[in-house]
CSV table of C-alpha atoms (C1' of nucleotides) in Angstrom, one decimal:
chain,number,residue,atom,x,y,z
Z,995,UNK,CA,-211.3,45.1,-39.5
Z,996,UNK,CA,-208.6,44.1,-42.1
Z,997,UNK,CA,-205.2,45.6,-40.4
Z,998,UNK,CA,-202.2,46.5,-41.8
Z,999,UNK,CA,-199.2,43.6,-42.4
Z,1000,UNK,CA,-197.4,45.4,-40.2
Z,1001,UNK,CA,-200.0,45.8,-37.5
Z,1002,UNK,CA,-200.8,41.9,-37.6
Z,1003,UNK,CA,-197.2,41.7,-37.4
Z,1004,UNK,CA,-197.5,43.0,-33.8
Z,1005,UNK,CA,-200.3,41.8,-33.0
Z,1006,UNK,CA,-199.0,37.9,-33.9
Z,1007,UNK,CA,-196.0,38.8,-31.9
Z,1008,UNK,CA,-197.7,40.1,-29.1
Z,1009,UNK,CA,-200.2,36.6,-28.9
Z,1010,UNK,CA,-196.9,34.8,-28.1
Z,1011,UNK,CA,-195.8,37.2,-25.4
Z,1012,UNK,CA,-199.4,37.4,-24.0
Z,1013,UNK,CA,-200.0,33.3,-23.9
Z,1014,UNK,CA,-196.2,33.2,-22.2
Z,1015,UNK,CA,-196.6,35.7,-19.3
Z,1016,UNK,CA,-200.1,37.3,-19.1
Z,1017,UNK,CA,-201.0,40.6,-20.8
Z,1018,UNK,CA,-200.8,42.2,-17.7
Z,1019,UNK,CA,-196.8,41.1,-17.4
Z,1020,UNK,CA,-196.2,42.0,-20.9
Z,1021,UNK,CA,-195.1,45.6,-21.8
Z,1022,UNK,CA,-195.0,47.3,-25.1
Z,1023,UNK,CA,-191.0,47.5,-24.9
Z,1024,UNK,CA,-190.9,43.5,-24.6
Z,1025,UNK,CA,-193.4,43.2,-28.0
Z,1026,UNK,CA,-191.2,45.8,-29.4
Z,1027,UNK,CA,-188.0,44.1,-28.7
Z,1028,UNK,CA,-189.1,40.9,-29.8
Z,1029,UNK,CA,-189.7,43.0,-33.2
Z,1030,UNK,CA,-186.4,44.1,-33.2
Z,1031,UNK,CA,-188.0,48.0,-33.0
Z,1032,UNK,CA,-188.3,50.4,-30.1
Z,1033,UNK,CA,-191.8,50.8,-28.3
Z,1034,UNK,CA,-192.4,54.1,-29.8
Z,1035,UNK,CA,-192.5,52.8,-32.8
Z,1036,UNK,CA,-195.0,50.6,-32.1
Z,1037,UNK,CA,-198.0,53.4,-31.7
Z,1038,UNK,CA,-197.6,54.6,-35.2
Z,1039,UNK,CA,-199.3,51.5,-35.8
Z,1040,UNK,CA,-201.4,50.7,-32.8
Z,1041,UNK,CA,-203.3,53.3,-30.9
Z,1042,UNK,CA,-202.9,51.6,-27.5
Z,1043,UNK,CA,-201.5,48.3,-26.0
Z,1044,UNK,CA,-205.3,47.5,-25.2
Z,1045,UNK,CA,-206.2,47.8,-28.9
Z,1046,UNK,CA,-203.7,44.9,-29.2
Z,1047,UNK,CA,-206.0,42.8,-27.1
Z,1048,UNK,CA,-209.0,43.8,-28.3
Z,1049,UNK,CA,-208.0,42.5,-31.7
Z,1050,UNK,CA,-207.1,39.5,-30.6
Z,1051,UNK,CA,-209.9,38.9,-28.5
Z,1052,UNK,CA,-212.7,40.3,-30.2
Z,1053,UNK,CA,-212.0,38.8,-33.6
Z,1054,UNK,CA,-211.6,34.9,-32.6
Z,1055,UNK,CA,-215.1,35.6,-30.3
Z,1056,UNK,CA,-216.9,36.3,-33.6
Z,1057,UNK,CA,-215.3,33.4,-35.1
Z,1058,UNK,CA,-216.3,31.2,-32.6
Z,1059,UNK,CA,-220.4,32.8,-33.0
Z,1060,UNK,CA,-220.3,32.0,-36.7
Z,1061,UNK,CA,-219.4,28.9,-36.6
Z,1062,UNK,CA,-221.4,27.8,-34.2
Z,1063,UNK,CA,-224.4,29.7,-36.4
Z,1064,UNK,CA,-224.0,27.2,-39.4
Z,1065,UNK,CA,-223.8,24.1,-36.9
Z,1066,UNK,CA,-227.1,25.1,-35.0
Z,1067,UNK,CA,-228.5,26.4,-38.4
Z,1068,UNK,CA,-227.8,22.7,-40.4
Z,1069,UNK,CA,-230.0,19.7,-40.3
Z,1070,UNK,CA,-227.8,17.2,-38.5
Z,1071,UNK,CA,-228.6,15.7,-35.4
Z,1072,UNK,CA,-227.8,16.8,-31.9
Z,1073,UNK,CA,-225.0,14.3,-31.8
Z,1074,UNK,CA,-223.6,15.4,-34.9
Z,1075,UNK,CA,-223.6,18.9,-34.0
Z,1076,UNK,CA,-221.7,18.5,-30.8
Z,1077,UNK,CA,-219.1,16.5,-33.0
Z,1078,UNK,CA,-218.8,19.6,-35.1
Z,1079,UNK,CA,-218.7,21.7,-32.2
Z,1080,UNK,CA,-215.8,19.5,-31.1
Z,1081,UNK,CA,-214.1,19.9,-34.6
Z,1082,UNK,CA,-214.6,23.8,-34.8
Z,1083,UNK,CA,-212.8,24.4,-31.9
Z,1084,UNK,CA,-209.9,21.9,-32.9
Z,1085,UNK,CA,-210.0,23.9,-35.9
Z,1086,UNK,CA,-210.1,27.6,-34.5
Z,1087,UNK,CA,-207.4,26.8,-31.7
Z,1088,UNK,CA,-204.9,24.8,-34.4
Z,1089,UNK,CA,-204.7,28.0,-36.3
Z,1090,UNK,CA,-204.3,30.4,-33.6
Z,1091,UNK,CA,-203.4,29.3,-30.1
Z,1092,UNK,CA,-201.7,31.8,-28.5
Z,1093,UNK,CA,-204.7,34.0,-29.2
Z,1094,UNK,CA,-206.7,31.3,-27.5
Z,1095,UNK,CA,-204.6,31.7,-24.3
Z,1096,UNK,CA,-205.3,35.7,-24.4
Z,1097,UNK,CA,-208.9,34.7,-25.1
Z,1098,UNK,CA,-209.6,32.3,-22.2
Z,1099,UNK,CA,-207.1,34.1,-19.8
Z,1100,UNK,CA,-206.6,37.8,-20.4
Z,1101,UNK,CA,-210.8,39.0,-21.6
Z,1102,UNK,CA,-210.6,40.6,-17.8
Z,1103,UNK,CA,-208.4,43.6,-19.6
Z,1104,UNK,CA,-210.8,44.2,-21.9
Z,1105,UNK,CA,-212.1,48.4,-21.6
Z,1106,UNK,CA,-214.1,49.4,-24.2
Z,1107,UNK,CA,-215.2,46.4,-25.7
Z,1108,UNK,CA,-215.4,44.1,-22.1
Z,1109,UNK,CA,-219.8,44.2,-22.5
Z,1110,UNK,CA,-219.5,43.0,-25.8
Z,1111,UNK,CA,-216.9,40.0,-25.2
Z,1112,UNK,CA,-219.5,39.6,-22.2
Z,1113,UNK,CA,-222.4,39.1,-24.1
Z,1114,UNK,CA,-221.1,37.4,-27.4
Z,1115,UNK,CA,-219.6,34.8,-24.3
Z,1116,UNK,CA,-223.2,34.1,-22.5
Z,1117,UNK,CA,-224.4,33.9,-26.3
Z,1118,UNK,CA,-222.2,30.9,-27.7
Z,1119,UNK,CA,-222.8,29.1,-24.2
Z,1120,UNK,CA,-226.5,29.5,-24.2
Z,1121,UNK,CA,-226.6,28.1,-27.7
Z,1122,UNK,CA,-224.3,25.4,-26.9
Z,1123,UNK,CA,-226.6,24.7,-23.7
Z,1124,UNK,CA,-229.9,24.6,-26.3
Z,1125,UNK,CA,-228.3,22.2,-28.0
Z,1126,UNK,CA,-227.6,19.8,-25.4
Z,1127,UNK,CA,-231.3,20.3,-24.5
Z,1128,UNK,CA,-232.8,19.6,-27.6
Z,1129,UNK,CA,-230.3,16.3,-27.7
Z,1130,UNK,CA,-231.8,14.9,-24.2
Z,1131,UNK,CA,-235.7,16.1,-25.4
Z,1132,UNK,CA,-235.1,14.0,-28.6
Z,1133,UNK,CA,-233.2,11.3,-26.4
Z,1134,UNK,CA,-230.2,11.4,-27.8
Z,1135,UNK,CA,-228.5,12.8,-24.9
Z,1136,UNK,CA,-228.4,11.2,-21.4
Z,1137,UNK,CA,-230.7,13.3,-18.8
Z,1138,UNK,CA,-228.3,14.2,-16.7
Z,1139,UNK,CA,-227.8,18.2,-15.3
Z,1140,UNK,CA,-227.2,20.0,-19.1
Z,1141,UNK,CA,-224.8,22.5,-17.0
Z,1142,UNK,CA,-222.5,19.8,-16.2
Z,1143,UNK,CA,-222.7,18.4,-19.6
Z,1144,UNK,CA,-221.5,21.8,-20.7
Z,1145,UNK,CA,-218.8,22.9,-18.4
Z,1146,UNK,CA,-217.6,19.9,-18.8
Z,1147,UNK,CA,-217.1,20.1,-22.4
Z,1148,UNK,CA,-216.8,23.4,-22.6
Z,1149,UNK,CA,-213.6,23.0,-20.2
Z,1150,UNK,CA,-212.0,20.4,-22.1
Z,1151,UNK,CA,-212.4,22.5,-25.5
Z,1152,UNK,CA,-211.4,26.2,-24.2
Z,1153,UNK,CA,-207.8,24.0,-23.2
Z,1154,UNK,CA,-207.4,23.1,-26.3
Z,1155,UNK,CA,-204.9,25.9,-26.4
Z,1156,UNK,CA,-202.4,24.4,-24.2
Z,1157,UNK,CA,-202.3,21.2,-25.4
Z,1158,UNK,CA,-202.4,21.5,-29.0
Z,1159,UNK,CA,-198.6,22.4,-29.3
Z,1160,UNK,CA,-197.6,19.7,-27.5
Z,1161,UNK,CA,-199.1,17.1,-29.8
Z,1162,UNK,CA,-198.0,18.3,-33.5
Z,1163,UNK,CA,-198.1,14.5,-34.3
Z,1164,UNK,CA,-201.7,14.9,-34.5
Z,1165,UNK,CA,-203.3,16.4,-37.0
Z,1166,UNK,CA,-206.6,18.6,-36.8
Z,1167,UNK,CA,-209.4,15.7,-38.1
Z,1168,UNK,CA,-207.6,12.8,-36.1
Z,1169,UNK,CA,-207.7,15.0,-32.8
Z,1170,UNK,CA,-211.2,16.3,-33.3
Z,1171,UNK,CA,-212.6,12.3,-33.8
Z,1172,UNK,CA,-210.7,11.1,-30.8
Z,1173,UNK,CA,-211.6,14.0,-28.3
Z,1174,UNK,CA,-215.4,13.7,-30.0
Z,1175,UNK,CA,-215.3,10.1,-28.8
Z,1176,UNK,CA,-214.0,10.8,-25.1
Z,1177,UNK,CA,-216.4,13.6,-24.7
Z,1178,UNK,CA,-219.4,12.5,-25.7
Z,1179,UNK,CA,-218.6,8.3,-24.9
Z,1180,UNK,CA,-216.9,8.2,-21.8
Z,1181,UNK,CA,-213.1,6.4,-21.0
Z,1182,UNK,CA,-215.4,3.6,-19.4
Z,1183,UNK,CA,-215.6,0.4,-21.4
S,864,UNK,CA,-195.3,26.3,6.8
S,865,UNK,CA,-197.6,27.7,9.6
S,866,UNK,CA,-198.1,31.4,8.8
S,867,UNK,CA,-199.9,33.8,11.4
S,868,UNK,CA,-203.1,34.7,11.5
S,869,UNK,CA,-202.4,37.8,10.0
S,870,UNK,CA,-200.5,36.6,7.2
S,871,UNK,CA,-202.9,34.1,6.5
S,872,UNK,CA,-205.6,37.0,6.1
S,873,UNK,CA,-203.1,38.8,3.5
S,874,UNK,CA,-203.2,35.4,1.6
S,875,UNK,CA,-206.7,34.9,1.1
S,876,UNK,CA,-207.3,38.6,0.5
S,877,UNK,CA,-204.9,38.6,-2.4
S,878,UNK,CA,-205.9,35.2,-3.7
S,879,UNK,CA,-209.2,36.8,-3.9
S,880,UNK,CA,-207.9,39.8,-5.8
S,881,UNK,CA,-205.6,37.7,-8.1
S,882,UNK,CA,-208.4,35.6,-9.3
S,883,UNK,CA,-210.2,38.7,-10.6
S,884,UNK,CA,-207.0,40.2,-12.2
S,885,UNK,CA,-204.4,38.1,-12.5
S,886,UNK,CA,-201.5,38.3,-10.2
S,887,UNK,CA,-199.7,40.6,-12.4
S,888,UNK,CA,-202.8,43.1,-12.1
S,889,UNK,CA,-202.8,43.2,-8.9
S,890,UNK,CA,-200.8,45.8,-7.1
S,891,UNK,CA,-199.8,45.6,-3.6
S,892,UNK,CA,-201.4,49.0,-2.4
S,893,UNK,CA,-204.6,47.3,-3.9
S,894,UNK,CA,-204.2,43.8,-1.5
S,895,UNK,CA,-203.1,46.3,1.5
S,896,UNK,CA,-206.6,48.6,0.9
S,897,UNK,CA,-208.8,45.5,0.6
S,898,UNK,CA,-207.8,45.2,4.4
S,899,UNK,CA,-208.2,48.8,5.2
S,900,UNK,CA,-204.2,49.2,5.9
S,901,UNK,CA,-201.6,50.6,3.6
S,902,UNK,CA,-199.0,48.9,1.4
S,903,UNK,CA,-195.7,49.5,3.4
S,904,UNK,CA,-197.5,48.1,6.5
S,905,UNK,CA,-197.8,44.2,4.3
S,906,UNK,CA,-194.0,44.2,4.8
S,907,UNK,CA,-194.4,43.2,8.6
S,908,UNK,CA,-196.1,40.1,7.4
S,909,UNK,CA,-194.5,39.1,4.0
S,910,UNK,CA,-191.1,39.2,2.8
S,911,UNK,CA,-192.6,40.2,-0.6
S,912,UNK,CA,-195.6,39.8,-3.1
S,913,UNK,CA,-194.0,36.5,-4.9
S,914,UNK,CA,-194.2,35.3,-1.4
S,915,UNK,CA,-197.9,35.4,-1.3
S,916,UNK,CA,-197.9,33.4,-4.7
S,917,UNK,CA,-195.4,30.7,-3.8
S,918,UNK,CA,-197.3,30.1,-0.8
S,919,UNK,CA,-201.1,29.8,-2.6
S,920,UNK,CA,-199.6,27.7,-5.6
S,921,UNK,CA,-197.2,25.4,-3.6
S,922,UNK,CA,-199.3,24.7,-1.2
S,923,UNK,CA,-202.3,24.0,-3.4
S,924,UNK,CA,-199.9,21.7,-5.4
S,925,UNK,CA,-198.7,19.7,-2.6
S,926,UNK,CA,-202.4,19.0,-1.1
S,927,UNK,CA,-203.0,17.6,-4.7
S,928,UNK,CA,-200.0,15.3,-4.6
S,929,UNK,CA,-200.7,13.9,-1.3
S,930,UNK,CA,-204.6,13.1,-2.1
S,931,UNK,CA,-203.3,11.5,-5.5
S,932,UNK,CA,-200.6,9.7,-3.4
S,933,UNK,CA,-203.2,8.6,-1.1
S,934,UNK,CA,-205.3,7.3,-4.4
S,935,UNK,CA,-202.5,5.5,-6.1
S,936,UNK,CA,-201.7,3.4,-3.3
S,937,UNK,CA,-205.0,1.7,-2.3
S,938,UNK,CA,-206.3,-1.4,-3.7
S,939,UNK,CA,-209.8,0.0,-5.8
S,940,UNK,CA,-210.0,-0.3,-9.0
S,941,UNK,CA,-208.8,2.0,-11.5
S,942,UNK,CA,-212.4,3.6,-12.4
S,943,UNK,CA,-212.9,3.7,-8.8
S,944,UNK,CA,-209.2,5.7,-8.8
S,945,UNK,CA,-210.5,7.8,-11.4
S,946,UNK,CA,-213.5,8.6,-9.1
S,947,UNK,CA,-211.3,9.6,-6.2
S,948,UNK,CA,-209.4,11.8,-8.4
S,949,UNK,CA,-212.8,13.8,-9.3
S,950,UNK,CA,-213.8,13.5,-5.6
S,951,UNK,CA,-210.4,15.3,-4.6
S,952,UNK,CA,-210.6,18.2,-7.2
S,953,UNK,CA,-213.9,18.8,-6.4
S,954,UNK,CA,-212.8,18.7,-2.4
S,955,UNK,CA,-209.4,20.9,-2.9
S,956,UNK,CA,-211.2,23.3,-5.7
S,957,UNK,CA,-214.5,23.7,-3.3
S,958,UNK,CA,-212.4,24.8,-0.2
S,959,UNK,CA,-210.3,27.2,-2.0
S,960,UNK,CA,-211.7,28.3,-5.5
S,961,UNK,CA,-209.7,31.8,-5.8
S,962,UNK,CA,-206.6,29.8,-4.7
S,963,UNK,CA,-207.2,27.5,-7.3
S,964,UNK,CA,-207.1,30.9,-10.2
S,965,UNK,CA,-203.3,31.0,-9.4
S,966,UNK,CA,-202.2,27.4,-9.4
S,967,UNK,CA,-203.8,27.3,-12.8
S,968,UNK,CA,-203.1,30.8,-14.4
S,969,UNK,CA,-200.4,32.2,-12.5
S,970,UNK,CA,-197.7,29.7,-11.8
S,971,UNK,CA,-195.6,31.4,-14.7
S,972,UNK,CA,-194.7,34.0,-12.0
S,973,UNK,CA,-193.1,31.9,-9.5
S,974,UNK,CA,-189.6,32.2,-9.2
S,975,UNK,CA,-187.9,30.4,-6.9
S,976,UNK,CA,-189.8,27.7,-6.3
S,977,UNK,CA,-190.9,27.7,-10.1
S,978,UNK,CA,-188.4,24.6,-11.0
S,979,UNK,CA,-190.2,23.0,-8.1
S,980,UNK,CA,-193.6,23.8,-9.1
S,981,UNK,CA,-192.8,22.1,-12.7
S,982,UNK,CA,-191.7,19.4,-10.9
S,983,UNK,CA,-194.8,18.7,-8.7
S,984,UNK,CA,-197.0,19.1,-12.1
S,985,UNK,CA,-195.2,16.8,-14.1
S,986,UNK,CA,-195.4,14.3,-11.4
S,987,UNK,CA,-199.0,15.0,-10.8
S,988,UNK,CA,-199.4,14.0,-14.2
S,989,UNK,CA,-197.7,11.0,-14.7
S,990,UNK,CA,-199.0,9.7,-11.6
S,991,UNK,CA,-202.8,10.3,-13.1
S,992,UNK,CA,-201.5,8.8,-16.4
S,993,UNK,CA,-200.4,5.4,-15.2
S,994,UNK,CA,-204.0,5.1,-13.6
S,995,UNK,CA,-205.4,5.3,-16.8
S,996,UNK,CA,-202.5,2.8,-18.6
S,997,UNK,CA,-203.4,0.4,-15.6
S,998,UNK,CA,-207.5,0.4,-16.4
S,999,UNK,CA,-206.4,0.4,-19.8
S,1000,UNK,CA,-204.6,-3.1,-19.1
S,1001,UNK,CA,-206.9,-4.4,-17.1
S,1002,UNK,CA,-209.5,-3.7,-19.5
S,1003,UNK,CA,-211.5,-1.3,-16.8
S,1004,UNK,CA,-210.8,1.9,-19.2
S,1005,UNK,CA,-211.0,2.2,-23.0
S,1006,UNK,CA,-208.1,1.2,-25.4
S,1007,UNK,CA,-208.1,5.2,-26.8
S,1008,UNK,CA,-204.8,7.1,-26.9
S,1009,UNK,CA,-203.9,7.7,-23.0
S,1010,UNK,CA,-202.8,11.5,-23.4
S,1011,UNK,CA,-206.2,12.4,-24.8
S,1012,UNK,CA,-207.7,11.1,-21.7
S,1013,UNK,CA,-206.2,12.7,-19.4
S,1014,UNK,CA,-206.3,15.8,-21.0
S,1015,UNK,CA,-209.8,15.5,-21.2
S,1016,UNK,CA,-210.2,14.5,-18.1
S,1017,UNK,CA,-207.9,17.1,-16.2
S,1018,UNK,CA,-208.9,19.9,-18.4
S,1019,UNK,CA,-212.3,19.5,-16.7
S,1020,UNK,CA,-210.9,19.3,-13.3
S,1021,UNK,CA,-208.5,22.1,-13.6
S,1022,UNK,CA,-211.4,24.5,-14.7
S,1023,UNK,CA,-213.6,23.6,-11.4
S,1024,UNK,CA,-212.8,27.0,-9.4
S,1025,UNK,CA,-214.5,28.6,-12.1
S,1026,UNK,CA,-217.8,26.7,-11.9
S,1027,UNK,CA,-217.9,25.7,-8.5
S,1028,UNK,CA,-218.8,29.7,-7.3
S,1029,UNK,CA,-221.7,29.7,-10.1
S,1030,UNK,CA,-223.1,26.9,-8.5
S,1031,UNK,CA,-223.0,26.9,-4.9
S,1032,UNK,CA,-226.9,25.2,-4.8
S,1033,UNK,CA,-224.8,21.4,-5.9
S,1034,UNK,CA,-223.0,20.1,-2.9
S,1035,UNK,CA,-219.6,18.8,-2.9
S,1036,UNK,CA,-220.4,14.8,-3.5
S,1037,UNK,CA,-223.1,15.4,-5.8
S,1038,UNK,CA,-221.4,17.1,-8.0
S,1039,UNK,CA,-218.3,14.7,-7.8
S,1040,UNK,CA,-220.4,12.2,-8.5
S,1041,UNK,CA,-222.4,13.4,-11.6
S,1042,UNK,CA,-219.2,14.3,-13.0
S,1043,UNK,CA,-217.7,11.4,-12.5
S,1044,UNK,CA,-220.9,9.8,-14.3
S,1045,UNK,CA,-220.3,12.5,-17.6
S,1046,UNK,CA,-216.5,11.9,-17.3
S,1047,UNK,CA,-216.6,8.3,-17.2
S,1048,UNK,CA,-219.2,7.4,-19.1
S,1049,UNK,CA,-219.9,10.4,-21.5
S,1050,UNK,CA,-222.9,12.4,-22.6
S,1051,UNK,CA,-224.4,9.9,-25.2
S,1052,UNK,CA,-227.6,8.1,-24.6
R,782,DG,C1',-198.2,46.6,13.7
R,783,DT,C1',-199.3,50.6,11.2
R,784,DC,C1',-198.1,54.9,9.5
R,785,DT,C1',-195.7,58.7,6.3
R,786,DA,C1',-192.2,59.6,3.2
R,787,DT,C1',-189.5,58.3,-0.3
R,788,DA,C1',-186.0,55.7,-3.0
R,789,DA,C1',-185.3,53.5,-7.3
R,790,DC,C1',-187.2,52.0,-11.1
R,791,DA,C1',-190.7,50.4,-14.9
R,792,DC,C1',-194.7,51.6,-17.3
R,793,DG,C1',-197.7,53.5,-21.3
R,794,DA,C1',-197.7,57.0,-24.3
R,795,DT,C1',-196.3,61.5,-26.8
R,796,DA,C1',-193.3,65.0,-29.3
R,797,DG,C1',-190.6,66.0,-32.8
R,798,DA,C1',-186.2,64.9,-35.6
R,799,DC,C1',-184.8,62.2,-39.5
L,173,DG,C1',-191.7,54.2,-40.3
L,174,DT,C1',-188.4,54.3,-36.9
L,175,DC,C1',-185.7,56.8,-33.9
L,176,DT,C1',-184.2,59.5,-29.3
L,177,DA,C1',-185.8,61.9,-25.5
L,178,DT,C1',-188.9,62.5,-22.1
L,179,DC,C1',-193.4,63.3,-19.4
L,180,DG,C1',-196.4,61.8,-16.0
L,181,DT,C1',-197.6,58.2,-13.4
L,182,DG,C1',-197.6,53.7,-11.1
L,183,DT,C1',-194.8,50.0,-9.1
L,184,DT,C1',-192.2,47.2,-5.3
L,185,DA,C1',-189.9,47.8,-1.4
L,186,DT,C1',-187.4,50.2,2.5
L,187,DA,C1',-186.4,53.6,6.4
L,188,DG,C1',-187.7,55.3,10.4
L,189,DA,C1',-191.4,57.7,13.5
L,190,DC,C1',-195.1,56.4,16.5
DNA sequence: GTCTATAACACGATAGAC
DNA sequence: GTCTATCGTGTTATAGAC
């Protein structure tokens, strides 16, 4: 989908509204104000508010299955993939955070395209899961429950969205070695 | 606050409801038919619906800052505080999952007691902060930047309600306990 | 304590002028 | 492409009967 400047114009606007208050709390007058247009004006661009969401939601899922394709698809190690796990989602979330709020927080409004967001979800956590299995059969991984291990991570990474913007100081590679560190060493000395 | 039986019944019907939707989704006539009544009839028991909120958010908040209290001001160590800390999420979060959806998602909403609710967060985290800064010191807890810690760290913890329901075969100390082992210690071999 | 009825307003979306 | 005007519906909350 390659939408109008216009359209991304609303739907960049309506990210920042969405990660303030919800989707559900945000109406089409408040995206349109914040445009400085009147809500009508809004459909001849849109077809619906939920399109809006489905943009947003839909398009950084995908990005999120491709990159984790390459890293599962490369030759490194299971260590090294997680550490480029880590970094894809520093890098995804950097560039578009207040999609990542909508993403984590507002899927539940989905209509039309809620069994797809579904399913492209259980995918990118089952691969995610393989991986920390292949890294404890080839020892590389402490044996420990591999669902832990991933909601754990997992966790940390989908709130990358909130904590990003509050740490401008650091930039994207800096971030991505330090969390890979914590996550996959520990805070114990 | 002691509410009646009746009230308390509304509370953990909507905090049910609000965890699906979102407390913005969620309409009053759809708390009042989850009980079988109608909406008007919710006005005997409640002043209004930010009521309900403030009541599942505040009071969730303030069981969180007595436990950490409680933490702070014993004489372990500061890994063994950190493993309180886990134990306590995993205590609070266990007893009241959908409750927990709100603190985390819908605090936004709050209105009079919103100021307060900042408040109780920002103290939460400073407390949890100075634990680390203390191990750090002591040399209990590595010498990595303090903020990505505890954003690790709380990131995990704040996401529990979601994962606890998936997995109700764990009981409450083992789980605390293997994620305080991944937490602390990290996934590598 | 619950009901019916309704006030007062906000919502998403459309029609048609410019 | 934006506007004004408006439709049809959904929303919180209240009034008053039972």
């Amino acid at each position: 989908m390659k939408p109008s400047s216009r359209k991304l114009e609303i739907i960049t606007t309506a990210s920042t509204l969405f990660k303030e208050k919800g989707y559900s709390a945000v109406t089409m007058r408040d995206i349109a104000k914040s445009m400085g247009i009147k809500a009508a004006s809004l459909y001849n661009h849109i077809k619906n508010k939920e399109e809006i969401l489905t943009f947003i939601i839909i398009s950084l899922a995908e990005e999120f299955i491709e990159g984790l394709d390459n890293i599962q698809n490369s030759n490194a190690s299971s260590v090294e993939k997680l550490k480029q796990i880590v970094a894809l989602h520093v890098d995804i979330t950097s560039r578009n955070t207040n999609g990542m709020a909508s993403l984590n927080n507002d899927w539940m409004h989905l209509k039309d395209e809620l069994d797809r967001y579904l399913f492209l979800r259980v995918d990118y956590e089952n691969s995610f899961r393989e991986i920390i299995k292949e890294g404890i059969s080839k020892n590389e991984i402490k044996n420990i429950n591999p669902d832990i291990m991933l909601f754990s991570v997992l966790s940390t990474l989908r709130s990358l969205y909130v904590w990003i913007p509050q740490k401008e100081d650091l930039n994207a590679s800096q971030l991505a070695s330090n969390l890979s560190e914590v996550l996959l060493n520990g805070i114990n000395k």
